[in-house]
Amino acid sequence: MTSLPACPGIDRHAHLEGGLDPRWVRDRARERGLAAPAPLEALWRGEAVPFEGFIEAFFFGCRFLCDADAVRDAVRAAAARLPPESGAPRGVDLWVSPHLLVKQAAFLRLDELWRGLDEGIRETRRAGIRIAVIIDAVNHFGVEHGHEVLDLVLPERPPWVVGFSTGGLERVPFRDWAPVFERARKAGLRLAAHAGENGPGGNVRDAILDAGVERIVHGVRAAADPALVELLADRRIALDVCPTSNRALVPDLGPHPLPLLLKAGVRCALGTDDPGVIPTDLTGEWKAAQNMGLSGSDLETLARNAQADAWCLSAPAD
């Protein structure tokens, strides 16, 4: 019997703020006399919630990222979720929401955020793990918010900040966001977008054609449109797929489309998304993919894609 490929050591999509360990969050909340919101408790139990409930759950833990040490520890947690048995290369493409942490909620200063990230990234690099940061703006906060995010991060952008993305509720059309993406591109950032998750599959097409992104996060609803699947394959768009998160936040998805997308030649790879809010790790995502009936060849393709399209592997060393 042919053995299946081992889980790769690249987490292609993880959020810093969504990766806080549940026990750590409970302890911090208890210290402040706070109770975790009902949607977060539900997600910790493995239950599905509406996307608006997920946003409430995601924001709850952010308040505990209040100094550089907490940020550094969150980077460590992201690296620790890589399978210990995986060989080189190892790395994480890490999404971070600085405007939320620094401006909207004012949990910490920007210099504290940068210092915590830098310390964590340097520490994990010494352990052989590469980390790149993708700045995340929030689609439903609107285009002006996107410009404010860039105003915040571009003046003193660290070298490990390599990309710009939008997340949140898919409400504002990507054609409206196009000037923000173009500004980010001209500043040297690579472009990604959460699309086709809590919004229609057509948002994936709009993100590619209107905003010029080279990478889609989730994109699972695109699978229902053969022409869109063909566009993804023809344009060699990287697709970050997070099965555990998809099951929790896209309950009407039906059979997961990962096998269909791989068969069509879409460059899919696996990520953990928000593994502290929706508990998982990269090994869990790999097992979920195996349970979809993927062949050994399919799994090898997933592993190759994880490396080929990972931004952390090409990020500057300093």
Coordinates of C-alpha atoms in Angstrom, one line a residue:
M1 CA 0.0 0.0 0.0
T2 CA 1.4 3.4 -1.0
S3 CA 1.8 5.8 1.9
L4 CA 0.2 9.2 1.6
P5 CA 2.3 12.3 1.5
A6 CA 3.1 14.0 4.8
C7 CA 1.6 17.2 5.9
P8 CA 3.6 20.2 4.5
G9 CA 5.1 22.7 6.9
I10 CA 3.5 25.8 5.3
D11 CA 0.4 27.4 6.8
R12 CA -0.8 29.5 3.9
H13 CA -3.4 31.5 5.7
A14 CA -3.5 32.3 9.4
H15 CA -4.7 35.4 11.3
L16 CA -2.6 36.7 14.2
E17 CA -5.6 37.9 16.1
G18 CA -7.7 34.8 15.4
G19 CA -4.9 32.4 16.5
L20 CA -4.9 33.2 20.2
D21 CA -5.0 30.0 22.3
P22 CA -8.5 29.6 23.8
R23 CA -7.0 28.8 27.3
W24 CA -4.9 32.0 27.1
V25 CA -8.0 34.0 26.1
R26 CA -10.1 32.5 28.9
D27 CA -7.3 33.3 31.5
R28 CA -7.0 36.9 30.3
A29 CA -10.8 37.3 30.3
R30 CA -11.1 35.9 33.8
E31 CA -8.4 38.4 35.0
R32 CA -10.6 41.3 33.7
G33 CA -13.9 39.8 34.9
L34 CA -15.1 39.3 31.3
A35 CA -17.1 36.4 29.8
A36 CA -16.5 35.2 26.3
P37 CA -19.4 36.0 23.9
A38 CA -21.8 33.2 23.1
P39 CA -20.6 32.9 19.4
L40 CA -17.0 32.3 20.6
E41 CA -18.1 29.7 23.1
A42 CA -20.1 28.0 20.3
L43 CA -17.1 28.0 17.9
W44 CA -14.9 26.6 20.6
R45 CA -17.4 23.7 21.0
G46 CA -17.1 23.1 17.2
E47 CA -20.5 24.6 16.3
A48 CA -21.3 26.7 13.3
V49 CA -22.3 30.3 13.7
P50 CA -23.4 33.2 11.4
F51 CA -20.5 35.2 10.0
E52 CA -21.6 38.2 12.1
G53 CA -21.2 36.0 15.2
F54 CA -17.7 35.0 14.1
I55 CA -16.7 38.7 13.8
E56 CA -17.9 39.2 17.4
A57 CA -15.9 36.2 18.5
F58 CA -12.8 37.4 16.5
F59 CA -12.8 40.9 18.0
F60 CA -13.2 39.6 21.6
G61 CA -9.6 38.2 21.9
C62 CA -8.1 41.3 20.2
R63 CA -8.3 43.3 23.4
F64 CA -5.7 41.1 25.0
L65 CA -3.1 42.0 22.4
C66 CA -2.2 45.0 24.4
D67 CA 1.6 45.0 24.4
A68 CA 4.6 43.8 22.4
D69 CA 5.0 40.7 24.5
A70 CA 1.5 39.5 23.8
V71 CA 2.0 40.1 20.0
R72 CA 5.3 38.1 20.1
D73 CA 3.6 35.3 21.9
A74 CA 0.8 35.2 19.3
V75 CA 3.5 34.9 16.6
R76 CA 5.0 32.0 18.5
A77 CA 1.6 30.3 18.7
A78 CA 1.2 30.6 14.9
A79 CA 4.5 28.9 14.4
A80 CA 3.8 26.2 17.0
R81 CA 0.7 25.0 15.0
L82 CA 3.0 23.8 12.2
P83 CA 3.4 20.0 12.4
P84 CA 6.6 19.2 14.2
E85 CA 7.4 16.3 11.9
S86 CA 7.2 18.4 8.7
G87 CA 10.5 19.0 7.0
A88 CA 11.9 22.2 5.5
P89 CA 10.7 24.6 4.3
R90 CA 8.4 25.7 7.1
G91 CA 6.6 28.9 7.4
V92 CA 3.4 30.9 7.9
D93 CA 1.7 33.6 5.8
L94 CA 0.3 35.7 8.7
W95 CA -2.6 38.1 8.3
V96 CA -2.5 41.1 10.7
S97 CA -5.1 43.9 11.3
P98 CA -3.1 46.8 12.5
H99 CA -5.8 49.4 12.1
L100 CA -8.1 47.5 14.3
L101 CA -5.5 47.0 17.0
V102 CA -3.9 50.5 16.9
K103 CA -6.6 52.9 15.7
Q104 CA -10.1 51.6 16.0
A105 CA -9.7 49.9 19.4
A106 CA -6.4 51.5 20.5
F107 CA -5.3 48.3 22.3
L108 CA -1.6 49.2 21.7
R109 CA 0.7 51.6 19.8
L110 CA 1.9 50.9 16.3
D111 CA 5.5 50.7 17.5
E112 CA 4.5 48.1 20.1
L113 CA 2.8 46.0 17.4
W114 CA 5.8 46.2 15.0
R115 CA 8.2 45.3 17.9
G116 CA 6.2 42.3 19.0
L117 CA 5.9 41.1 15.4
D118 CA 9.6 41.6 14.7
E119 CA 10.7 39.8 17.9
G120 CA 8.4 36.9 17.1
I121 CA 9.4 36.7 13.5
R122 CA 13.2 36.8 14.3
E123 CA 12.7 34.2 17.0
T124 CA 10.8 31.8 14.7
R125 CA 13.3 32.3 11.9
R126 CA 16.1 31.1 14.2
A127 CA 14.0 27.9 14.6
G128 CA 13.9 27.5 10.8
I129 CA 10.4 29.0 10.4
R130 CA 9.7 31.8 7.9
I131 CA 6.9 34.3 8.5
A132 CA 5.6 37.0 6.3
V133 CA 2.9 39.5 7.2
I134 CA -0.1 40.4 5.1
I135 CA -1.9 43.6 6.2
D136 CA -5.7 43.0 6.4
A137 CA -8.3 45.7 5.9
V138 CA -12.0 45.2 6.5
N139 CA -14.2 45.2 3.4
H140 CA -17.4 46.3 5.1
F141 CA -15.7 49.2 6.8
G142 CA -15.5 50.8 3.4
V143 CA -12.9 52.2 1.0
E144 CA -11.8 55.2 3.2
H145 CA -11.0 52.7 5.9
G146 CA -8.7 51.0 3.4
H147 CA -6.8 54.2 2.7
E148 CA -6.5 54.7 6.5
V149 CA -4.9 51.3 6.8
L150 CA -2.3 52.2 4.2
D151 CA -1.8 55.6 5.8
L152 CA -0.9 53.8 9.0
V153 CA 1.4 51.0 7.7
L154 CA 3.2 52.4 4.7
P155 CA 5.3 55.2 6.2
E156 CA 7.5 52.9 8.2
R157 CA 6.6 49.5 6.8
P158 CA 8.9 46.7 8.1
P159 CA 10.4 44.5 5.4
W160 CA 8.4 41.4 6.5
V161 CA 5.2 43.2 5.6
V162 CA 4.8 41.9 2.0
G163 CA 1.1 42.0 1.2
F164 CA -2.3 43.7 1.5
S165 CA -5.7 42.1 1.7
T166 CA -9.3 42.7 2.6
G167 CA -11.5 40.5 4.8
G168 CA -14.7 40.8 6.8
L169 CA -18.2 40.9 5.3
E170 CA -18.1 41.0 1.5
R171 CA -20.4 44.0 1.1
V172 CA -18.4 46.8 -0.7
P173 CA -17.8 45.9 -4.4
F174 CA -14.2 45.3 -5.4
R175 CA -14.4 47.9 -8.1
D176 CA -14.9 50.5 -5.4
W177 CA -11.8 49.1 -3.6
A178 CA -9.7 49.1 -6.7
P179 CA -7.9 52.4 -6.0
V180 CA -6.9 51.1 -2.5
F181 CA -5.5 47.9 -4.0
E182 CA -3.7 49.9 -6.7
R183 CA -2.1 52.1 -4.1
A184 CA -0.9 49.1 -2.2
R185 CA 0.5 47.5 -5.4
K186 CA 2.4 50.7 -6.2
A187 CA 3.9 50.7 -2.7
G188 CA 5.3 47.2 -3.4
L189 CA 2.7 45.1 -1.7
R190 CA 1.3 41.9 -3.2
L191 CA -2.4 41.6 -3.3
A192 CA -4.9 39.1 -1.9
A193 CA -8.6 39.2 -0.9
H194 CA -11.0 37.2 1.1
A195 CA -13.8 36.5 -1.4
G196 CA -16.4 33.9 -2.2
E197 CA -16.7 33.0 1.5
N198 CA -19.6 34.9 3.1
G199 CA -20.4 36.5 -0.3
P200 CA -21.2 35.1 -3.7
G201 CA -18.7 33.4 -6.0
G202 CA -18.9 36.4 -8.3
N203 CA -16.9 38.3 -5.8
V204 CA -13.9 36.1 -6.6
R205 CA -14.1 37.2 -10.3
D206 CA -14.4 40.9 -9.2
A207 CA -11.4 40.7 -6.9
I208 CA -9.3 39.3 -9.7
L209 CA -10.5 41.5 -12.6
D210 CA -11.4 44.7 -10.7
A211 CA -8.9 44.8 -7.9
G212 CA -6.1 42.9 -9.6
V213 CA -5.4 40.4 -6.8
E214 CA -3.1 37.4 -7.4
R215 CA -4.4 35.4 -4.4
I216 CA -7.9 34.5 -3.1
V217 CA -8.6 33.5 0.5
H218 CA -11.3 30.8 0.7
G219 CA -13.1 31.3 -2.7
V220 CA -15.2 28.2 -2.0
R221 CA -18.3 29.6 -3.6
A222 CA -16.5 30.0 -6.9
A223 CA -16.7 26.3 -7.5
A224 CA -20.3 26.5 -8.6
D225 CA -19.3 28.5 -11.7
P226 CA -17.3 26.5 -14.2
A227 CA -16.2 29.7 -16.1
L228 CA -14.9 31.2 -12.8
V229 CA -13.1 28.0 -12.0
E230 CA -11.5 28.1 -15.4
L231 CA -10.5 31.8 -14.8
L232 CA -8.8 30.8 -11.5
A233 CA -6.9 28.0 -13.2
D234 CA -5.9 30.0 -16.3
R235 CA -4.7 33.0 -14.3
R236 CA -2.8 30.7 -11.9
I237 CA -4.5 32.4 -9.0
A238 CA -3.4 31.0 -5.6
L239 CA -6.4 29.8 -3.5
D240 CA -6.0 29.5 0.3
V241 CA -8.5 26.9 1.5
C242 CA -9.4 26.4 5.1
P243 CA -11.7 23.4 5.5
T244 CA -12.4 23.6 9.2
S245 CA -13.2 27.3 9.0
N246 CA -15.4 26.8 5.9
R247 CA -17.5 24.2 7.8
A248 CA -18.1 26.5 10.7
L249 CA -18.8 29.7 8.7
V250 CA -20.2 28.5 5.4
P251 CA -22.8 25.9 6.7
D252 CA -24.7 25.7 3.4
L253 CA -21.6 24.8 1.4
G254 CA -22.5 21.2 0.9
P255 CA -19.6 18.8 -0.1
H256 CA -16.4 20.8 0.2
P257 CA -15.2 21.9 -3.3
L258 CA -11.5 21.3 -2.7
P259 CA -11.4 18.1 -4.8
L260 CA -13.3 19.7 -7.7
L261 CA -11.0 22.8 -7.6
L262 CA -7.8 20.6 -7.6
K263 CA -9.1 18.5 -10.4
A264 CA -9.7 21.7 -12.5
G265 CA -6.1 22.8 -11.9
V266 CA -6.7 25.6 -9.4
R267 CA -3.6 26.2 -7.3
C268 CA -5.1 25.4 -3.9
A269 CA -3.2 25.1 -0.6
L270 CA -4.3 24.7 3.0
G271 CA -4.4 27.3 5.8
T272 CA -5.7 27.3 9.4
D273 CA -7.5 30.7 9.2
D274 CA -8.4 31.5 12.8
P275 CA -7.3 28.5 14.7
G276 CA -7.8 30.0 18.1
V277 CA -11.4 31.0 17.4
I278 CA -12.2 27.9 15.3
P279 CA -9.9 25.3 16.9
T280 CA -7.6 23.5 14.5
D281 CA -4.0 23.2 13.4
L282 CA -2.3 22.4 10.1
T283 CA -2.3 18.7 10.7
G284 CA -6.1 18.9 11.3
E285 CA -6.6 20.7 8.0
W286 CA -4.4 18.0 6.2
K287 CA -6.6 15.3 7.7
A288 CA -9.7 17.1 6.7
A289 CA -8.4 17.2 3.1
Q290 CA -7.5 13.5 3.3
N291 CA -11.1 12.7 4.5
M292 CA -12.5 14.3 1.3
G293 CA -11.1 11.3 -0.6
L294 CA -8.2 13.1 -2.2
S295 CA -5.7 10.8 -3.9
G296 CA -2.0 10.7 -3.1
S297 CA -1.4 12.7 -6.2
D298 CA -3.9 15.4 -5.1
L299 CA -2.2 15.7 -1.7
E300 CA 1.2 16.0 -3.4
T301 CA -0.2 18.8 -5.5
L302 CA -1.5 20.5 -2.3
A303 CA 2.0 20.3 -0.8
R304 CA 3.7 21.6 -3.9
N305 CA 1.3 24.5 -4.1
A306 CA 1.8 25.4 -0.4
Q307 CA 5.5 26.0 -1.1
A308 CA 5.2 27.5 -4.6
D309 CA 2.8 30.3 -3.7
A310 CA 3.8 31.0 -0.1
W311 CA 4.8 34.6 0.4
C312 CA 6.8 33.8 3.5
L313 CA 9.4 31.8 1.6
S314 CA 10.3 34.8 -0.5
A315 CA 10.0 37.5 2.2
P316 CA 13.2 39.5 3.1
A317 CA 15.3 38.0 5.8
D318 CA 15.5 41.4 7.7

